[in-house]
């Protein structure tokens, strides 16, 4: 019996989510109709594919490798550019009933600002800054590894989004995640999304060649889960009141709970969709409800960061 | 990571279409309509329908189109090792109670329907086929279809073989749609649109094999999705029922390019 009184709602930097399970960026988020399906599948919020100022065609195939213990991808941030995005997502008749987080990427503070200027009046709930994609030249991690750069970007974005949450998506592979996070907060960030994929390569031993056309890609899935849990734990330890969306290898209600205990207020779903498809959302929600009930909690927010308690 | 195989034979079906017979290293199971991603190291990776699968023997029919397919035609030979991902997607659905089916195909769209025809025959379901080509020079697999179908009708655009006209014209001249429990079609999208429209008007079950740019192939990147239902060709398809197709504004009209921008189907 599922206890109907268990409350899955959470507050994420001022936005109310019906539950803490969020679709991660780059997964299905290329059209409103796909996001609508994810909403119907049960998600608490959805994130778009990372949008850049100008259209990008992404890398040639192969862009995806299934490694069994994880996945490797180098899509190359394909997207139609911000102007097309605004037309397709906000000028059509489809609307979501759950919060929409728009992920954006740029090579400089100026580029981030220009994208923001074009989307800030759109019906969206939060912006996510991709400062962590590990395989797009001049983007993502290449601008997000330097705390000063991160500070400048977030400050510029804050100028456009005076009252909407700004989430900074972090990489696990920077010299000091705490320094980057601190710089982002000082500049006005509202929360973190951690983590993005981890730069990696796969070689086929019979072809004797790297598989991805871009050679370098980003590792996701179960292989990176302990790293992601560590980053979430570390962020919570240092910035207790800052909301975190924990992402990386979540593929069951158990892993989702682990992230919540580490300090994530919401949990992102990425490559788990490969094996479980959209049913993953409901599977996690059902398991989470049962867990809370069995363990005796009324609200999901009660277990956020619980692993940090001394006794 | 990959499903490996070695090419055991290459057959030149037409100047621009070849059949690659492959011996897989392991046994797999697949249903007609499903596809594989063929990886050509450091060249590219493309989706291809399974044209036949028997034990470890796999057939792929490859039409020369652009960069990767041209490389394959020029470099793949007996003994070449191939790297495959899949089977992916959902195949055709066939009901046990079906007695008689119709296949409508054009060009390399014959590939998944040949595999289907063989399976229908194995299940004791009879079928007829309408096959369309540009000209007799581009024609292939007619005898293979004759081996597994009761009646095979051929059309060519220029009349160099069989009926002169479109394969959809054969729907009027050669068969009575009402005689079939289901119609399966694969080929140019506008041809399939015509088939789906005609079948739906008469309440006949129809399924079609769709193509869009396939990137991840496993249903997470979203690039091959169809509006307004958000259905992914690589995961929810590539086979869709006529009922679903008629709800898709994109069917017969739009596809997304590498950037994710909608383009008219005619620009493909
Ligand atoms: C589910 C499915 C099954 C297919 N089955 C067959 C088959 O059995 N036999 C066959 O010959 N062809 C088949 N195709 C088409 C085949 O994948 C393309 O012809 C091939 O990808 C062209 O690659 P290229 O590098 O030679 O051409 P390019 O120079 O890259 O492009 C030429 C055209 O090919 C198409 N194309 C290119 N890349 C892709 C891609 N990643 N996904 C889909 N289309 C693409 C586009 O229309 C493009 O305009 C199938 C496609 C799909 C989606
Ligand atoms: C195919 C694919 C595309 C992705 N695209 C993006 C993107 O555009 N922007 C971004 O910030 N993260 C992107 N990511 C990273 C995911 O959002 C997520 O951080 C990562 O995959 C780890 O989560 P997972 O293990 O649940 O997949 C992508 C991941 C995958 C697998």
XYZ file of C-alpha atoms and ligand atoms in Angstrom:
663
model
C 0.000 0.000 0.000
C 1.383 3.361 -0.966
C 0.749 6.017 1.645
C -1.000 8.788 -0.237
C -0.041 11.280 2.386
C 3.668 11.077 1.558
C 4.511 14.475 0.143
C 6.849 14.495 -2.846
C 6.712 18.236 -3.478
C 9.868 20.222 -3.265
C 10.840 23.835 -3.519
C 13.770 24.427 -5.825
C 15.081 27.976 -5.502
C 11.534 29.257 -5.360
C 10.003 27.032 -8.024
C 7.549 24.430 -6.838
C 7.999 20.914 -8.227
C 5.314 18.241 -7.829
C 8.149 15.776 -7.267
C 11.956 15.906 -7.294
C 12.555 13.932 -10.513
C 13.816 16.176 -13.319
C 14.647 15.415 -16.952
C 18.354 16.254 -17.500
C 19.578 18.450 -20.327
C 20.226 16.881 -23.720
C 17.841 14.011 -23.135
C 14.788 14.297 -25.422
C 14.637 18.063 -24.849
C 14.606 19.099 -28.506
C 10.875 19.631 -28.923
C 7.853 20.605 -26.901
C 6.069 17.406 -27.890
C 8.806 15.234 -26.397
C 8.847 17.314 -23.211
C 5.081 16.907 -23.049
C 5.552 13.130 -23.112
C 8.065 13.398 -20.273
C 5.569 15.480 -18.282
C 2.942 12.790 -18.854
C 5.469 10.150 -17.765
C 5.540 11.836 -14.360
C 8.556 14.182 -14.266
C 8.583 17.014 -11.737
C 10.356 19.386 -14.138
C 12.110 19.205 -17.505
C 15.276 20.702 -18.957
C 15.775 21.552 -22.631
C 18.735 20.518 -24.739
C 21.527 23.116 -24.385
C 20.735 26.041 -26.694
C 23.473 28.214 -28.204
C 23.313 31.616 -29.884
C 23.944 30.251 -33.376
C 22.752 26.939 -34.815
C 25.136 24.008 -34.351
C 24.917 20.839 -36.373
C 26.701 18.626 -33.903
C 29.199 15.924 -34.731
C 28.897 13.230 -37.363
C 27.918 9.672 -36.379
C 28.877 7.731 -34.317
C 27.837 10.008 -31.482
C 26.805 7.387 -28.964
C 28.332 4.211 -27.502
C 26.705 1.742 -25.129
C 29.373 0.449 -22.731
C 27.090 -1.711 -20.573
C 28.364 -0.102 -17.342
C 27.715 3.336 -18.810
C 27.354 5.334 -22.004
C 29.626 7.563 -23.982
C 28.285 10.396 -26.118
C 29.602 13.242 -28.195
C 26.538 14.751 -29.784
C 28.407 18.057 -30.173
C 25.613 20.265 -28.788
C 23.439 20.104 -31.913
C 20.690 22.731 -31.660
C 18.852 25.091 -33.979
C 20.087 28.265 -32.259
C 18.223 30.481 -29.823
C 15.961 32.337 -32.283
C 14.618 29.156 -33.821
C 14.293 27.635 -30.351
C 12.163 30.531 -29.102
C 9.878 30.277 -32.133
C 9.449 26.522 -31.856
C 9.073 26.249 -28.092
C 7.160 29.362 -27.173
C 5.223 30.437 -30.234
C 3.439 27.130 -30.756
C 0.253 26.231 -28.910
C 1.719 23.543 -26.662
C 2.391 24.459 -23.041
C 3.769 22.464 -20.140
C 2.119 22.271 -16.745
C 5.409 21.567 -14.969
C 8.423 23.866 -14.617
C 10.621 24.280 -17.670
C 14.353 24.809 -17.233
C 16.132 26.161 -20.311
C 19.755 25.061 -20.669
C 22.030 27.477 -22.503
C 25.656 27.366 -23.589
C 28.113 29.923 -24.877
C 31.796 30.588 -25.336
C 31.873 33.902 -23.472
C 29.932 35.996 -20.970
C 28.754 38.152 -23.864
C 27.364 35.170 -25.761
C 25.504 33.946 -22.662
C 24.073 37.431 -22.227
C 22.845 37.607 -25.799
C 21.033 34.298 -25.476
C 19.462 35.422 -22.215
C 18.289 38.673 -23.740
C 16.334 36.620 -26.278
C 14.754 34.150 -23.845
C 14.216 36.109 -20.635
C 10.672 37.151 -21.556
C 9.635 33.630 -22.529
C 7.388 31.517 -20.305
C 10.147 29.505 -18.642
C 10.903 28.887 -14.983
C 14.663 28.793 -14.672
C 17.821 28.948 -16.711
C 20.638 26.412 -16.519
C 24.141 27.386 -17.609
C 26.037 24.572 -19.267
C 29.561 25.249 -18.009
C 30.513 21.610 -18.086
C 29.990 19.794 -21.397
C 33.327 17.983 -21.828
C 33.542 17.624 -25.604
C 32.441 20.833 -27.360
C 35.329 23.020 -28.418
C 35.134 26.508 -26.929
C 32.039 25.640 -24.859
C 31.049 23.973 -21.618
C 33.950 22.815 -19.525
C 36.369 24.894 -21.579
C 34.750 28.023 -20.116
C 33.511 26.469 -16.870
C 36.791 25.291 -15.363
C 37.982 28.795 -14.509
C 36.280 30.371 -11.445
C 36.806 33.940 -12.744
C 35.214 33.063 -16.067
C 32.292 31.440 -14.278
C 31.863 34.544 -12.128
C 31.772 36.823 -15.185
C 29.247 34.639 -17.010
C 26.858 34.296 -14.083
C 27.013 38.042 -13.390
C 26.101 38.851 -16.984
C 23.236 36.355 -16.931
C 21.976 37.825 -13.632
C 21.527 41.150 -15.425
C 18.847 39.560 -17.607
C 17.282 37.225 -15.084
C 16.725 39.501 -12.139
C 14.103 37.299 -10.531
C 14.359 33.842 -12.042
C 16.556 31.060 -10.673
C 19.911 30.511 -12.361
C 21.339 27.009 -12.075
C 24.967 26.361 -12.895
C 25.725 22.936 -14.285
C 29.052 21.738 -12.969
C 31.667 19.264 -14.034
C 33.300 16.831 -11.631
C 36.639 17.259 -13.345
C 37.733 20.758 -12.365
C 40.694 21.347 -10.031
C 38.421 22.699 -7.307
C 34.679 22.319 -7.567
C 34.203 24.361 -4.411
C 36.034 27.346 -5.913
C 33.946 27.229 -9.084
C 30.756 26.880 -7.051
C 31.732 29.747 -4.785
C 32.426 32.020 -7.757
C 29.026 31.168 -9.223
C 27.230 31.915 -5.947
C 29.033 35.206 -5.461
C 27.895 36.259 -8.918
C 24.287 35.446 -8.099
C 23.680 31.788 -8.988
C 20.670 30.218 -7.265
C 21.685 26.577 -7.362
C 23.733 23.817 -8.949
C 23.208 20.912 -11.279
C 25.852 18.277 -10.711
C 27.279 16.591 -12.666
C 27.721 16.690 -16.413
C 29.335 13.780 -18.262
C 33.006 12.970 -17.666
C 35.439 13.327 -20.589
C 36.289 9.864 -21.862
C 37.232 7.714 -24.862
C 36.216 4.244 -26.040
C 38.264 2.183 -28.504
C 36.977 -0.871 -30.292
C 39.619 -3.571 -30.051
C 38.804 -5.155 -33.407
C 38.538 -1.910 -35.339
C 41.528 -0.735 -33.316
C 40.121 2.782 -33.541
C 38.260 5.224 -31.288
C 34.546 4.829 -31.820
C 33.187 8.374 -31.582
C 33.739 10.533 -34.650
C 34.886 13.245 -32.237
C 37.120 10.685 -30.486
C 36.479 12.394 -27.126
C 33.085 12.152 -25.517
C 31.298 12.317 -22.189
C 30.763 9.315 -19.945
C 27.353 8.945 -18.279
C 25.307 6.275 -16.543
C 26.152 3.913 -13.664
C 29.910 4.333 -14.237
C 29.852 7.935 -12.980
C 27.338 7.618 -10.162
C 29.809 7.470 -7.242
C 31.593 10.537 -8.631
C 28.322 12.434 -8.934
C 27.315 11.459 -5.392
C 30.669 12.711 -4.156
C 30.250 16.075 -5.890
C 26.723 16.525 -4.519
C 27.926 15.581 -1.051
C 30.831 18.002 -1.278
C 28.627 20.869 -2.480
C 26.082 20.270 0.267
C 28.844 20.133 2.857
C 30.051 23.567 1.750
C 26.811 25.325 0.772
C 24.111 23.742 2.871
C 21.225 25.986 1.813
C 21.893 26.102 -1.901
C 19.607 23.787 -3.904
C 21.304 21.050 -5.923
C 19.917 18.920 -8.737
C 21.921 15.688 -8.519
C 22.583 14.039 -11.894
C 24.744 11.098 -12.929
C 23.841 7.435 -13.156
C 20.383 7.648 -11.612
C 18.609 4.567 -12.933
C 16.448 3.372 -10.042
C 14.639 4.688 -6.977
C 17.547 3.486 -4.856
C 20.075 5.646 -6.688
C 17.655 8.591 -6.549
C 17.400 8.182 -2.775
C 21.188 8.044 -2.490
C 21.441 11.459 -4.201
C 18.769 12.951 -1.940
C 20.591 11.686 1.145
C 23.843 13.169 -0.190
C 22.152 16.565 -0.333
C 20.403 16.836 -3.694
C 16.999 18.518 -3.493
C 16.075 17.151 -6.915
C 17.433 14.344 -9.046
C 18.077 14.408 -12.798
C 17.385 11.546 -15.199
C 19.648 11.197 -18.219
C 20.855 8.072 -19.948
C 18.674 5.754 -17.849
C 16.088 6.447 -20.549
C 18.099 4.161 -22.872
C 17.219 1.027 -20.896
C 14.016 1.982 -19.092
C 12.531 4.493 -21.503
C 9.997 6.935 -20.052
C 8.720 4.406 -17.517
C 11.790 5.276 -15.434
C 10.012 8.344 -14.025
C 7.101 6.421 -12.623
C 9.307 3.573 -11.410
C 11.391 5.997 -9.362
C 8.391 7.875 -8.008
C 6.669 4.702 -6.864
C 9.842 3.374 -5.244
C 10.569 6.693 -3.593
C 7.081 6.901 -2.098
C 7.344 3.390 -0.723
C 10.790 4.079 0.708
C 9.630 7.237 2.488
C 6.659 5.421 3.918
C 8.630 2.413 5.121
C 11.345 4.605 6.590
C 8.756 6.818 8.261
C 9.083 10.188 6.526
C 6.150 12.382 5.536
C 7.960 14.564 3.062
C 10.715 13.900 0.568
C 12.368 17.122 1.722
C 12.939 15.439 5.116
C 15.636 13.186 3.693
C 17.584 15.812 1.736
C 21.163 15.839 3.063
C 20.375 13.318 5.781
C 23.653 11.482 5.203
C 25.462 14.493 6.605
C 23.952 14.247 10.075
C 26.465 13.222 12.704
C 24.193 10.884 14.594
C 30.150 -3.163 -27.500
C 29.420 -4.152 -31.087
C 27.838 -7.017 -32.843
C 30.532 -8.243 -35.222
C 30.307 -10.032 -38.525
C 32.219 -10.760 -41.712
C 30.957 -10.168 -45.231
C 30.584 -13.515 -46.975
C 29.300 -12.209 -50.304
C 28.525 -8.993 -52.171
C 25.936 -8.972 -54.944
C 25.571 -6.034 -57.305
C 21.792 -5.708 -57.587
C 21.825 -2.532 -59.697
C 24.566 -0.015 -60.515
C 23.775 1.762 -57.234
C 22.374 -0.932 -54.941
C 24.251 -3.846 -53.418
C 23.350 -6.774 -51.261
C 25.827 -7.573 -48.507
C 25.593 -11.061 -47.069
C 27.106 -11.146 -43.622
C 28.024 -13.942 -41.260
C 27.516 -12.703 -37.697
C 29.821 -13.898 -34.912
C 26.830 -14.580 -32.724
C 23.185 -15.482 -33.166
C 20.679 -12.662 -32.712
C 16.934 -12.381 -33.019
C 15.118 -9.550 -34.712
C 11.735 -8.810 -36.163
C 11.149 -7.448 -39.663
C 11.173 -3.649 -39.691
C 13.885 -3.367 -37.060
C 17.169 -1.793 -38.082
C 20.868 -1.858 -37.263
C 23.444 0.905 -37.037
C 26.430 -0.014 -39.214
C 29.646 1.576 -38.007
C 32.434 2.118 -40.504
C 35.454 3.022 -38.356
C 36.555 6.658 -38.795
C 34.075 7.068 -41.688
C 30.624 7.124 -40.103
C 27.621 5.185 -38.877
C 24.307 4.710 -40.690
C 20.945 3.057 -40.053
C 20.030 0.085 -42.254
C 17.002 -2.173 -42.273
C 17.467 -5.860 -41.766
C 16.765 -7.370 -45.198
C 16.949 -10.917 -43.922
C 18.141 -12.833 -40.895
C 18.482 -16.563 -40.736
C 20.546 -18.107 -38.007
C 23.822 -16.138 -38.176
C 23.281 -15.004 -41.751
C 22.336 -11.337 -42.133
C 21.460 -9.492 -45.337
C 21.830 -5.764 -45.747
C 20.796 -3.940 -48.910
C 22.719 -0.709 -49.318
C 21.924 2.010 -51.836
C 24.723 4.396 -52.734
C 23.668 7.823 -51.556
C 26.380 9.956 -49.982
C 29.628 9.800 -48.079
C 29.293 6.622 -46.008
C 27.334 4.512 -48.473
C 29.767 5.413 -51.274
C 32.676 4.390 -49.054
C 30.957 1.078 -48.373
C 30.361 0.401 -52.076
C 33.960 1.190 -52.905
C 35.660 -0.608 -50.033
C 33.523 -3.396 -48.603
C 34.213 -6.808 -50.017
C 34.174 -10.469 -49.099
C 36.058 -10.802 -45.810
C 35.481 -7.225 -44.607
C 34.638 -7.129 -40.919
C 31.487 -5.212 -40.003
C 30.490 -3.513 -36.755
C 26.819 -3.309 -35.873
C 24.602 -1.879 -33.151
C 21.145 -3.314 -32.622
C 18.642 -4.625 -33.585
C 16.967 -1.312 -32.777
C 13.422 0.020 -32.847
C 10.092 -1.729 -33.205
C 9.201 -3.888 -36.162
C 5.978 -4.612 -38.036
C 3.142 -6.174 -36.118
C 1.522 -9.250 -37.565
C -1.577 -10.886 -36.108
C -1.976 -14.652 -36.051
C -5.411 -14.468 -37.642
C -4.139 -12.662 -40.760
C -4.658 -14.688 -43.950
C -3.503 -12.378 -46.706
C -1.310 -9.275 -46.718
C -0.086 -6.727 -49.241
C 3.401 -5.265 -49.447
C 4.023 -1.943 -51.214
C 7.656 -0.973 -51.687
C 9.932 1.263 -53.684
C 13.722 1.347 -54.055
C 15.701 0.139 -51.027
C 12.388 0.156 -49.138
C 12.210 -3.420 -50.410
C 14.710 -4.427 -47.721
C 12.502 -4.671 -44.607
C 9.548 -5.962 -46.635
C 11.545 -8.881 -48.021
C 12.392 -9.976 -44.477
C 8.715 -9.533 -43.575
C 7.520 -11.503 -46.614
C 9.706 -14.456 -45.635
C 8.347 -14.453 -42.113
C 4.753 -14.150 -43.308
C 5.311 -17.154 -45.544
C 6.746 -19.121 -42.627
C 3.592 -18.290 -40.646
C 1.389 -19.520 -43.476
C 0.144 -16.051 -44.381
C 0.026 -15.411 -48.125
C 1.074 -12.104 -49.557
C 1.172 -10.057 -52.713
C 3.737 -7.385 -53.486
C 3.713 -4.146 -55.444
C 7.262 -3.071 -56.246
C 8.179 0.249 -57.804
C 11.440 1.331 -59.449
C 12.675 4.254 -61.533
C 13.543 2.008 -64.470
C 14.454 -1.554 -65.347
C 18.088 -0.641 -64.693
C 17.226 0.171 -61.079
C 15.116 -2.932 -60.594
C 16.156 -5.647 -58.143
C 14.859 -8.497 -55.964
C 11.773 -9.147 -58.100
C 12.608 -12.858 -58.320
C 13.314 -13.019 -54.606
C 9.866 -11.575 -53.909
C 8.308 -13.993 -56.391
C 9.844 -16.782 -54.323
C 7.883 -15.780 -51.231
C 4.783 -13.977 -52.552
C 1.794 -15.208 -54.516
C 1.535 -12.283 -56.936
C 4.211 -9.698 -57.621
C 3.388 -6.587 -59.664
C 6.097 -4.226 -60.843
C 5.945 -0.614 -61.945
C 8.665 1.591 -63.402
C 8.505 5.359 -63.749
C 9.594 5.202 -67.386
C 7.739 2.046 -68.349
C 10.933 0.129 -69.155
C 9.485 -2.833 -67.242
C 6.002 -3.740 -66.072
C 3.433 -1.034 -65.495
C 4.436 2.514 -66.496
C 3.768 4.787 -63.583
C 3.955 4.944 -59.834
C 3.752 1.955 -57.555
C 0.650 3.516 -55.981
C -1.088 3.379 -59.378
C -0.889 -0.408 -59.061
C -3.241 -0.109 -56.100
C -5.956 0.774 -58.631
C -4.958 -1.435 -61.536
C -3.685 -4.659 -59.995
C -5.229 -5.356 -56.624
C -8.339 -4.855 -54.520
C -7.340 -3.421 -51.155
C -10.367 -4.948 -49.450
C -8.938 -8.414 -50.055
C -6.134 -7.868 -47.532
C -6.007 -8.078 -43.747
C -3.096 -5.666 -43.633
C -0.911 -3.553 -45.885
C 2.780 -2.914 -45.164
C 4.719 -0.203 -46.946
C 8.291 1.028 -47.137
C 9.899 3.508 -49.511
C 9.662 7.208 -50.323
C 7.595 9.006 -47.711
C 5.183 10.638 -50.151
C 4.494 7.219 -51.661
C 3.788 5.846 -48.181
C 1.539 8.816 -47.401
C -0.539 7.939 -50.440
C -0.746 4.265 -49.397
C -1.681 5.166 -45.819
C -4.359 7.610 -46.982
C -5.952 5.098 -49.286
C -5.933 2.286 -46.744
C -7.316 4.471 -43.985
C -10.149 5.710 -46.152
C -11.215 2.110 -46.579
C -10.553 1.075 -43.011
C -7.687 -1.260 -43.864
C -4.895 -1.827 -41.388
C -1.666 -0.305 -42.642
C 1.869 0.099 -41.320
C 4.777 2.102 -42.763
C 8.519 2.278 -42.172
C 9.712 5.831 -41.524
C 13.114 7.436 -41.941
C 14.537 10.408 -40.121
C 18.114 11.331 -39.219
C 19.199 8.743 -36.686
C 21.906 9.866 -34.275
C 21.910 8.084 -30.894
C 19.633 5.289 -32.168
C 18.413 4.469 -28.668
C 15.731 7.086 -28.058
C 17.488 9.687 -25.962
C 18.736 12.480 -28.226
C 15.300 13.183 -29.679
C 16.476 14.309 -33.118
C 14.366 11.763 -34.999
C 11.146 12.667 -33.183
C 7.861 13.366 -34.928
C 5.429 16.125 -33.917
C 2.991 16.576 -32.339
C 3.117 13.237 -30.501
C 6.859 13.311 -29.829
C 7.339 9.802 -31.226
C 10.920 8.748 -31.930
C 11.613 6.927 -35.198
C 14.543 5.032 -33.636
C 12.671 3.791 -30.569
C 8.895 4.124 -30.983
C 9.322 3.308 -34.707
C 10.603 3.009 -37.358
C 7.344 1.161 -38.010
C 4.162 3.096 -37.247
C 0.514 2.233 -37.834
C -1.582 4.305 -40.200
C -3.734 5.371 -37.281
C -0.739 6.970 -35.557
C 0.740 8.352 -38.774
C -2.398 10.290 -39.590
C -2.079 12.091 -36.252
C 1.482 13.123 -37.067
C 1.668 16.543 -38.659
C 5.264 15.704 -39.684
C 4.362 12.593 -41.689
C 4.816 13.346 -45.373
C 5.786 16.928 -44.577
C 8.732 17.578 -42.282
C 11.965 16.100 -40.956
C 14.635 17.623 -38.731
C 18.108 18.398 -40.048
C 21.334 17.931 -38.037
C 20.660 21.179 -36.162
C 17.169 20.104 -35.198
C 15.466 22.530 -37.590
C 12.337 21.422 -39.389
C 12.776 21.056 -43.119
C 10.278 20.216 -45.800
C 10.410 16.534 -46.714
C 11.032 17.516 -50.338
C 14.389 19.078 -49.402
C 15.761 15.728 -48.260
C 15.329 3.164 -40.102
C 16.118 3.360 -41.377
C 16.378 2.280 -42.195
C 17.120 2.427 -43.364
N 17.356 1.331 -44.133
C 18.105 1.432 -45.250
C 18.408 0.285 -46.043
O 18.005 -0.840 -45.736
N 19.174 0.457 -47.143
C 19.672 1.693 -47.513
O 20.359 1.779 -48.503
N 19.396 2.780 -46.772
C 18.636 2.696 -45.654
N 18.370 3.820 -44.899
C 18.909 5.114 -45.341
C 20.389 5.219 -45.028
O 20.576 5.223 -43.636
C 20.984 6.497 -45.634
O 20.908 6.390 -47.021
C 22.428 6.668 -45.236
O 22.492 7.055 -43.887
C 23.120 7.702 -46.104
O 24.427 7.906 -45.602
P 25.531 8.605 -46.503
O 26.679 9.007 -45.635
O 25.856 7.764 -47.660
O 24.787 9.881 -47.038
P 24.973 11.402 -46.612
O 25.860 12.034 -47.607
O 25.367 11.505 -45.186
O 23.474 11.933 -46.705
C 22.603 11.684 -47.812
C 21.191 11.526 -47.278
O 21.095 10.292 -46.533
C 20.231 10.433 -45.418
N 20.976 10.204 -44.151
C 22.244 10.578 -43.880
N 22.599 10.233 -42.633
C 21.526 9.646 -42.081
C 21.253 9.107 -40.794
N 22.159 9.119 -39.812
N 20.032 8.603 -40.565
C 19.098 8.582 -41.542
N 19.298 9.086 -42.777
C 20.485 9.610 -43.040
C 19.688 11.842 -45.491
O 18.481 11.814 -46.207
C 20.742 12.582 -46.263
O 20.232 13.710 -46.907
C 17.616 3.709 -43.734
C 17.356 4.802 -42.917
C 16.601 4.645 -41.752
C 16.338 5.833 -40.892
C 23.010 11.974 -25.321
C 23.312 12.968 -24.241
C 23.228 14.328 -24.517
C 23.500 15.271 -23.527
N 23.399 16.607 -23.813
C 23.605 17.536 -22.843
C 23.419 18.923 -23.103
O 23.054 19.351 -24.203
N 23.657 19.794 -22.087
C 24.040 19.391 -20.833
O 24.211 20.224 -19.948
N 24.197 18.070 -20.559
C 24.000 17.142 -21.521
N 24.150 15.802 -21.225
C 24.545 15.397 -19.878
C 23.348 14.966 -19.051
O 22.461 16.043 -18.842
C 23.816 14.422 -17.676
O 24.459 15.449 -16.960
C 24.765 13.241 -17.803
O 24.374 12.397 -18.853
C 24.860 12.420 -16.519
O 23.610 11.885 -16.173
P 23.171 10.353 -16.508
O 24.242 9.473 -15.976
O 21.856 10.204 -15.815
O 23.054 10.267 -17.990
C 23.884 14.842 -22.221
C 23.961 13.476 -21.950
C 23.680 12.528 -22.924
C 23.781 11.071 -22.575
